[in-house]
């Protein structure tokens, strides 16, 4: 049976205005180029959207993970849209394009990638999540809740297919190491790692052996590119994306959306240097305004049908999330009142910008022994 690959590849190739949103012209170019990629049989289907200032390419195909032609298509779109962004003098044009030449794979070149290959089921619901003004670890809490927390996912208790739990592939993004961990048996150890969301991030989730779904095919994947590691210095927060499958032996659609009803604190926001609430929004409201934020997440739902993407449905465009948005704004207001104080402002080592070395240099001779 042919397997389908879902590839979400994204980059910030220029903001409009500032870091608020993506200019429609860039999305138009991306759509034209992806239509050609469908005609050329490189991909089967696509959807182009944005979250904040990130241009998001959601693609389906049968070429597997890390395919040269699929990645090259995305890379060419980002270089072409960068040219247009420069012509329009958009803000930070080409921000995430850290390399000049394509070398077979966009991994490590700046763009973020969430990609997974699996056997398409009789009915295959997939949600593409896209976040702006935050980092990959922002997915730790919601992904854990979906696949491991029975207070979120009722199916973990009452559906015999979910009851055995899931396997978590966790990456240490500082040391470039990974570990496979089993939930619920190792739940406390998993949480000991992923609570440190700036370092340990959930990369993939797998079903367990002997269940309804093949244990070697992921059911969720998250982009984990760390821009500052790639560039050798901090060049901006690497706003993450994820793809999550749902239903029939997996958490239901409502169970993969439910974690976002809590606007948890994530790091990013203004200058990539502040903690703030993650607000679930529709694509129409995925424009970062207040204090360059607050951080946002968009969720687009599809049924994958013979490799085609039937959709999207804009899942947070729903009054069911109004209360969460109101709560997010109360939290945003509360956090903002701290101004330059932690824990609103991030600890020194996590900030995207810091003037501290200069301040220390200036005060060097004035510091006296206590
Ligand atoms: C956050 C972000 C923005 C910028 C801010 C300052 O990830 O991209 O909050 O950091 O607008 O941008 P510059 O330094 O380019 O003026
Ligand atoms: Mg930007
Ligand atoms: Mg962004």
Short mmCIF file of C-alpha atoms and ligand atoms in Angstrom, two decimals:
data_model
loop_
_atom_site.label_atom_id
_atom_site.label_comp_id
_atom_site.label_asym_id
_atom_site.label_seq_id
_atom_site.Cartn_x
_atom_site.Cartn_y
_atom_site.Cartn_z
CA UNK A 1 0.00 0.00 0.00
CA UNK A 2 1.38 3.45 -0.87
CA UNK A 3 2.06 5.66 2.04
CA UNK A 4 1.27 9.33 2.18
CA UNK A 5 3.65 12.01 3.43
CA UNK A 6 2.46 15.24 5.00
CA UNK A 7 5.13 17.95 4.88
CA UNK A 8 4.63 21.29 6.58
CA UNK A 9 7.55 23.54 5.66
CA UNK A 10 7.61 27.17 6.80
CA UNK A 11 9.79 30.24 6.81
CA UNK A 12 9.62 33.90 7.70
CA UNK A 13 10.69 35.52 4.45
CA UNK A 14 9.55 39.02 5.42
CA UNK A 15 6.87 40.61 7.59
CA UNK A 16 4.10 43.09 6.72
CA UNK A 17 4.29 45.47 8.52
CA UNK A 18 7.09 44.72 10.98
CA UNK A 19 6.66 41.13 12.16
CA UNK A 20 2.82 41.19 12.06
CA UNK A 21 1.69 39.09 9.09
CA UNK A 22 2.54 37.81 5.58
CA UNK A 23 1.84 39.97 2.51
CA UNK A 24 -0.82 38.31 0.27
CA UNK A 25 1.49 38.58 -2.75
CA UNK A 26 3.91 36.11 -1.13
CA UNK A 27 1.12 33.59 -0.56
CA UNK A 28 -0.01 34.04 -4.18
CA UNK A 29 3.49 33.24 -5.43
CA UNK A 30 3.64 30.18 -3.18
CA UNK A 31 0.25 28.95 -4.49
CA UNK A 32 1.33 29.39 -8.13
CA UNK A 33 4.57 27.53 -7.57
CA UNK A 34 2.89 24.69 -5.66
CA UNK A 35 0.25 24.36 -8.42
CA UNK A 36 3.14 23.79 -10.82
CA UNK A 37 4.61 21.22 -8.42
CA UNK A 38 1.26 19.35 -8.53
CA UNK A 39 1.30 19.49 -12.36
CA UNK A 40 4.88 18.20 -12.30
CA UNK A 41 3.81 15.31 -10.00
CA UNK A 42 6.23 16.38 -7.27
CA UNK A 43 3.42 16.75 -4.74
CA UNK A 44 -0.21 15.54 -4.72
CA UNK A 45 -1.88 18.50 -3.04
CA UNK A 46 -1.16 21.60 -0.94
CA UNK A 47 -2.55 24.44 1.10
CA UNK A 48 -0.76 27.76 1.60
CA UNK A 49 -1.44 29.88 4.66
CA UNK A 50 0.29 31.98 7.29
CA UNK A 51 0.50 32.33 11.04
CA UNK A 52 1.75 35.78 11.96
CA UNK A 53 4.75 36.56 9.76
CA UNK A 54 5.42 32.94 8.79
CA UNK A 55 4.64 31.62 5.33
CA UNK A 56 3.30 28.07 5.75
CA UNK A 57 3.35 25.40 3.03
CA UNK A 58 1.22 22.37 3.86
CA UNK A 59 1.88 19.64 1.28
CA UNK A 60 0.90 16.02 0.69
CA UNK A 61 2.82 13.61 -1.53
CA UNK A 62 4.04 10.03 -1.84
CA UNK A 63 7.78 10.69 -1.83
CA UNK A 64 8.55 10.11 1.86
CA UNK A 65 10.38 12.25 4.41
CA UNK A 66 13.35 14.41 3.36
CA UNK A 67 12.64 14.12 -0.35
CA UNK A 68 15.00 16.24 -2.42
CA UNK A 69 12.37 17.40 -4.93
CA UNK A 70 9.78 18.32 -2.30
CA UNK A 71 12.34 20.20 -0.22
CA UNK A 72 13.74 21.91 -3.29
CA UNK A 73 10.23 23.06 -4.24
CA UNK A 74 9.83 24.65 -0.78
CA UNK A 75 13.30 26.17 -0.96
CA UNK A 76 12.62 27.70 -4.39
CA UNK A 77 9.37 29.18 -3.07
CA UNK A 78 11.20 30.76 -0.16
CA UNK A 79 13.93 32.21 -2.40
CA UNK A 80 11.37 33.56 -4.90
CA UNK A 81 9.18 35.06 -2.16
CA UNK A 82 12.30 36.53 -0.52
CA UNK A 83 13.01 38.36 -3.80
CA UNK A 84 9.44 39.69 -3.83
CA UNK A 85 9.71 40.61 -0.13
CA UNK A 86 12.85 42.59 -0.93
CA UNK A 87 11.14 44.31 -3.85
CA UNK A 88 8.24 45.30 -1.58
CA UNK A 89 10.75 46.25 1.14
CA UNK A 90 8.93 43.98 3.60
CA UNK A 91 10.40 43.76 7.05
CA UNK A 92 13.28 41.34 7.64
CA UNK A 93 13.10 40.03 4.07
CA UNK A 94 14.77 36.61 3.86
CA UNK A 95 15.04 36.41 7.67
CA UNK A 96 14.94 32.60 7.83
CA UNK A 97 17.02 31.92 4.70
CA UNK A 98 20.31 31.17 6.38
CA UNK A 99 22.01 29.55 3.43
CA UNK A 100 22.47 30.71 -0.17
CA UNK A 101 22.55 27.39 -1.98
CA UNK A 102 20.21 24.39 -1.77
CA UNK A 103 22.01 21.15 -1.01
CA UNK A 104 19.27 18.51 -1.24
CA UNK A 105 17.36 19.14 2.00
CA UNK A 106 16.02 22.27 3.72
CA UNK A 107 16.83 20.89 7.17
CA UNK A 108 19.42 23.08 8.84
CA UNK A 109 19.04 25.87 6.28
CA UNK A 110 16.60 28.04 8.26
CA UNK A 111 13.04 26.94 7.44
CA UNK A 112 11.08 24.79 9.93
CA UNK A 113 9.84 21.31 8.94
CA UNK A 114 7.25 18.92 10.37
CA UNK A 115 7.03 15.89 8.14
CA UNK A 116 5.58 12.39 8.58
CA UNK A 117 4.90 9.36 6.40
CA UNK A 118 2.18 6.84 7.17
CA UNK A 119 -0.31 4.39 5.73
CA UNK A 120 -3.51 6.30 4.98
CA UNK A 121 -6.43 4.83 6.95
CA UNK A 122 -10.01 4.37 5.72
CA UNK A 123 -10.59 7.90 6.98
CA UNK A 124 -7.61 10.01 7.95
CA UNK A 125 -8.13 13.27 9.88
CA UNK A 126 -4.95 15.39 10.20
CA UNK A 127 -4.52 18.75 11.92
CA UNK A 128 -1.77 21.19 10.93
CA UNK A 129 -0.84 23.43 13.85
CA UNK A 130 1.21 26.56 13.25
CA UNK A 131 2.53 28.92 15.92
CA UNK A 132 4.09 32.38 15.74
CA UNK A 133 6.24 34.32 18.27
CA UNK A 134 7.33 31.26 20.20
CA UNK A 135 9.60 28.17 20.11
CA UNK A 136 9.25 24.39 19.48
CA UNK A 137 8.95 23.61 23.21
CA UNK A 138 5.60 25.45 23.16
CA UNK A 139 4.19 22.19 21.73
CA UNK A 140 5.37 20.07 24.70
CA UNK A 141 2.40 20.77 26.93
CA UNK A 142 -0.38 20.38 24.34
CA UNK A 143 1.16 17.27 22.70
CA UNK A 144 1.69 15.65 26.10
CA UNK A 145 -1.91 16.40 27.04
CA UNK A 146 -3.27 14.92 23.79
CA UNK A 147 -1.40 11.63 23.99
CA UNK A 148 -0.71 11.13 27.70
CA UNK A 149 -3.08 13.07 29.94
CA UNK A 150 -6.37 11.30 30.75
CA UNK A 151 -7.77 14.56 32.13
CA UNK A 152 -7.54 15.85 28.55
CA UNK A 153 -8.05 12.72 26.47
CA UNK A 154 -10.94 10.65 27.75
CA UNK A 155 -10.06 7.93 25.23
CA UNK A 156 -6.90 7.02 27.17
CA UNK A 157 -9.20 5.63 29.85
CA UNK A 158 -12.30 4.50 27.99
CA UNK A 159 -11.14 3.42 24.51
CA UNK A 160 -9.37 0.01 24.61
CA UNK A 161 -7.32 1.09 21.55
CA UNK A 162 -5.82 4.09 23.36
CA UNK A 163 -5.52 2.48 26.78
CA UNK A 164 -1.96 1.08 26.21
CA UNK A 165 -0.66 4.65 25.73
CA UNK A 166 1.95 6.04 23.31
CA UNK A 167 5.68 6.27 22.71
CA UNK A 168 7.32 9.72 22.84
CA UNK A 169 10.48 10.57 20.91
CA UNK A 170 12.11 13.39 22.89
CA UNK A 171 15.03 15.46 21.64
CA UNK A 172 17.63 17.27 23.68
CA UNK A 173 18.11 20.20 21.31
CA UNK A 174 21.20 21.49 23.11
CA UNK A 175 23.14 18.21 22.89
CA UNK A 176 21.49 16.92 19.67
CA UNK A 177 20.45 13.62 21.31
CA UNK A 178 17.15 11.78 21.41
CA UNK A 179 15.40 9.23 23.63
CA UNK A 180 12.28 7.05 23.18
CA UNK A 181 10.03 6.99 26.24
CA UNK A 182 6.88 5.06 27.02
CA UNK A 183 3.72 6.60 28.45
CA UNK A 184 2.04 6.01 30.91
CA UNK A 185 4.82 3.83 32.46
CA UNK A 186 7.45 6.58 32.30
CA UNK A 187 5.11 9.55 32.60
CA UNK A 188 6.94 11.22 35.50
CA UNK A 189 10.32 10.88 33.74
CA UNK A 190 8.84 12.24 30.51
CA UNK A 191 7.49 15.26 32.38
CA UNK A 192 10.85 15.74 34.16
CA UNK A 193 12.36 16.31 30.72
CA UNK A 194 9.70 18.13 28.73
CA UNK A 195 8.89 20.58 31.52
CA UNK A 196 12.26 22.11 30.56
CA UNK A 197 10.74 23.19 27.25
CA UNK A 198 13.68 25.28 26.09
CA UNK A 199 15.85 22.17 25.98
CA UNK A 200 13.81 18.95 25.73
CA UNK A 201 11.19 18.89 23.00
CA UNK A 202 8.77 16.25 21.83
CA UNK A 203 9.73 15.44 18.22
CA UNK A 204 7.35 12.57 17.41
CA UNK A 205 4.67 10.40 18.96
CA UNK A 206 4.20 6.74 17.95
CA UNK A 207 1.54 4.12 18.70
CA UNK A 208 2.65 1.11 20.75
CA UNK A 209 3.37 -2.38 19.37
CA UNK A 210 0.41 -4.70 18.90
CA UNK A 211 -2.22 -1.98 18.51
CA UNK A 212 -4.53 -0.93 15.70
CA UNK A 213 -1.90 1.30 14.05
CA UNK A 214 1.62 0.38 12.86
CA UNK A 215 4.07 1.15 15.70
CA UNK A 216 6.72 2.46 13.27
CA UNK A 217 4.53 5.18 11.73
CA UNK A 218 4.30 8.48 13.63
CA UNK A 219 0.96 9.92 14.68
CA UNK A 220 2.36 13.38 15.48
CA UNK A 221 5.47 15.33 14.49
CA UNK A 222 6.78 18.73 15.56
CA UNK A 223 9.40 20.98 13.92
CA UNK A 224 12.45 21.28 16.15
CA UNK A 225 14.83 23.44 14.15
CA UNK A 226 16.62 25.83 16.46
CA UNK A 227 17.61 28.84 14.40
CA UNK A 228 20.32 30.09 16.69
CA UNK A 229 22.03 26.71 16.73
CA UNK A 230 22.00 26.66 12.95
CA UNK A 231 23.26 30.18 12.47
CA UNK A 232 25.75 30.05 15.35
CA UNK A 233 24.09 33.10 16.87
CA UNK A 234 20.55 34.08 17.67
CA UNK A 235 18.70 35.13 14.51
CA UNK A 236 15.13 34.99 15.79
CA UNK A 237 12.69 32.58 17.38
CA UNK A 238 11.96 29.52 15.28
CA UNK A 239 8.19 29.62 15.31
CA UNK A 240 7.17 25.94 15.25
CA UNK A 241 4.67 23.81 13.32
CA UNK A 242 3.22 20.35 13.92
CA UNK A 243 1.08 17.71 12.20
CA UNK A 244 -1.19 15.53 14.32
CA UNK A 245 -3.40 12.61 13.23
CA UNK A 246 -6.69 11.94 15.02
CA UNK A 247 -9.54 9.43 15.62
CA UNK A 248 -9.98 5.60 15.48
CA UNK A 249 -7.35 4.47 17.96
CA UNK A 250 -5.92 7.98 18.33
CA UNK A 251 -7.19 10.95 20.32
CA UNK A 252 -10.40 12.33 18.76
CA UNK A 253 -10.36 15.65 16.90
CA UNK A 254 -11.84 17.31 19.98
CA UNK A 255 -9.15 15.72 22.15
CA UNK A 256 -6.32 17.06 19.97
CA UNK A 257 -7.88 20.55 20.13
CA UNK A 258 -8.73 20.51 23.83
CA UNK A 259 -5.18 21.27 25.16
CA UNK A 260 -5.31 24.64 23.38
CA UNK A 261 -8.31 25.66 25.51
CA UNK A 262 -5.69 26.50 28.15
CA UNK A 263 -3.57 29.49 27.01
CA UNK A 264 -0.33 28.27 28.60
CA UNK A 265 2.71 30.48 28.99
CA UNK A 266 5.32 30.15 26.25
CA UNK A 267 8.52 32.04 25.57
CA UNK A 268 8.91 34.33 22.58
CA UNK A 269 6.58 37.30 22.08
CA UNK A 270 8.29 40.71 21.82
CA UNK A 271 11.92 40.42 20.69
CA UNK A 272 11.81 36.68 21.39
CA UNK A 273 12.50 37.64 24.99
CA UNK A 274 9.21 37.42 26.89
CA UNK A 275 6.84 34.89 28.39
CA UNK A 276 3.22 35.23 27.36
CA UNK A 277 0.04 33.20 26.83
CA UNK A 278 -0.44 31.13 23.67
CA UNK A 279 -3.72 32.31 22.10
CA UNK A 280 -5.59 29.98 19.69
CA UNK A 281 -6.93 32.01 16.75
CA UNK A 282 -8.46 31.70 13.28
CA UNK A 283 -6.21 32.39 10.27
CA UNK A 284 -8.04 35.71 9.85
CA UNK A 285 -6.85 36.68 13.35
CA UNK A 286 -3.34 35.25 13.04
CA UNK A 287 -1.79 38.72 12.92
CA UNK A 288 0.58 39.59 15.73
CA UNK A 289 -0.19 43.06 17.03
CA UNK A 290 -0.10 43.75 20.76
CA UNK A 291 3.55 43.92 21.84
CA UNK A 292 4.27 41.93 18.64
CA UNK A 293 1.94 39.19 19.85
CA UNK A 294 0.67 37.68 22.00
CA UNK A 295 2.01 34.33 20.71
CA UNK A 296 -0.59 32.62 18.54
CA UNK A 297 -1.53 29.17 17.30
CA UNK A 298 -3.65 28.30 14.27
CA UNK A 299 -5.13 24.82 13.66
CA UNK A 300 -6.24 23.69 10.21
CA UNK A 301 -8.07 20.38 9.86
CA UNK A 302 -8.04 18.12 6.78
CA UNK A 303 -9.30 14.70 5.80
CA UNK A 304 -6.53 13.08 3.79
CA UNK A 305 -8.12 11.25 0.88
CA UNK A 306 -5.92 9.22 -1.50
CA UNK A 307 -3.14 11.66 -0.79
CA UNK A 308 -5.31 14.74 -1.33
CA UNK A 309 -5.93 17.32 1.39
CA UNK A 310 -9.68 17.73 1.78
CA UNK A 311 -10.03 21.00 3.65
CA UNK A 312 -9.01 23.05 5.46
CA UNK A 313 -11.39 23.73 8.28
CA UNK A 314 -10.16 26.64 10.40
CA UNK A 315 -10.60 24.87 13.73
CA UNK A 316 -10.07 27.73 16.19
CA UNK A 317 -12.52 29.92 14.26
CA UNK A 318 -15.14 28.90 16.76
CA UNK A 319 -16.86 30.54 19.74
CA UNK A 320 -15.86 27.42 21.68
CA UNK A 321 -12.45 29.09 22.03
CA UNK A 322 -13.72 32.61 22.87
CA UNK A 323 -13.33 32.07 26.60
CA UNK A 324 -9.72 30.89 26.05
CA UNK A 325 -8.98 34.00 24.02
CA UNK A 326 -10.44 36.24 26.69
CA UNK A 327 -8.42 34.43 29.32
CA UNK A 328 -5.30 34.77 27.15
CA UNK A 329 -5.84 38.49 26.99
CA UNK A 330 -6.25 38.76 30.76
CA UNK A 331 -2.99 36.83 31.18
CA UNK A 332 -1.32 39.01 28.52
CA UNK A 333 -2.41 42.12 30.40
CA UNK A 334 -1.18 40.72 33.72
CA UNK A 335 2.20 39.70 32.27
CA UNK A 336 2.67 43.04 30.48
CA UNK A 337 2.37 44.94 33.74
CA UNK A 338 5.73 43.41 34.79
CA UNK A 339 7.47 45.42 32.05
CA UNK A 340 11.19 44.54 32.04
CA UNK A 341 10.94 42.23 35.05
CA UNK A 342 11.15 38.45 35.04
CA UNK A 343 9.22 36.21 34.69
CA UNK A 344 7.62 38.31 31.92
CA UNK A 345 11.03 39.08 30.47
CA UNK A 346 12.98 35.84 29.98
CA UNK A 347 16.06 34.98 32.05
CA UNK A 348 19.23 36.45 30.55
CA UNK A 349 20.44 33.26 28.89
CA UNK A 350 17.16 32.78 26.99
CA UNK A 351 16.77 36.26 25.56
CA UNK A 352 17.02 36.88 21.86
CA UNK A 353 18.66 40.28 22.40
CA UNK A 354 20.68 41.45 25.39
CA UNK A 355 22.43 44.68 26.24
CA UNK A 356 23.78 43.26 29.50
CA UNK A 357 27.41 42.83 28.33
CA UNK A 358 27.46 46.52 27.30
CA UNK A 359 25.88 47.64 30.57
CA UNK A 360 28.47 45.58 32.49
CA UNK A 361 31.32 47.06 30.45
CA UNK A 362 30.15 50.56 31.21
CA UNK A 363 29.87 49.86 34.94
CA UNK A 364 33.07 47.82 35.20
CA UNK A 365 35.03 50.43 37.16
CA UNK A 366 32.10 51.47 39.32
CA UNK A 367 31.40 48.05 40.82
CA UNK A 368 32.91 47.94 44.31
CA UNK A 369 33.37 44.95 46.61
CA UNK A 370 30.51 44.42 49.06
C1 LIG B 1 9.85 38.38 17.75
C2 LIG B 1 10.05 39.34 16.69
C3 LIG B 1 9.79 40.77 16.95
C4 LIG B 1 11.08 41.58 16.82
C5 LIG B 1 10.85 43.06 17.19
C6 LIG B 1 12.11 43.91 17.03
O1 LIG B 1 10.21 37.08 17.35
O2 LIG B 1 10.42 38.98 15.60
O3 LIG B 1 9.18 40.97 18.20
O4 LIG B 1 12.07 41.03 17.66
O5 LIG B 1 9.85 43.60 16.39
O6 LIG B 1 12.59 43.75 15.74
P1 LIG B 1 13.85 44.58 15.17
O7 LIG B 1 14.99 44.33 16.13
O8 LIG B 1 14.10 44.00 13.83
O9 LIG B 1 13.44 46.02 15.14
MG1 LIG B 2 9.70 38.06 11.47
MG1 LIG B 3 7.35 34.47 12.97
#
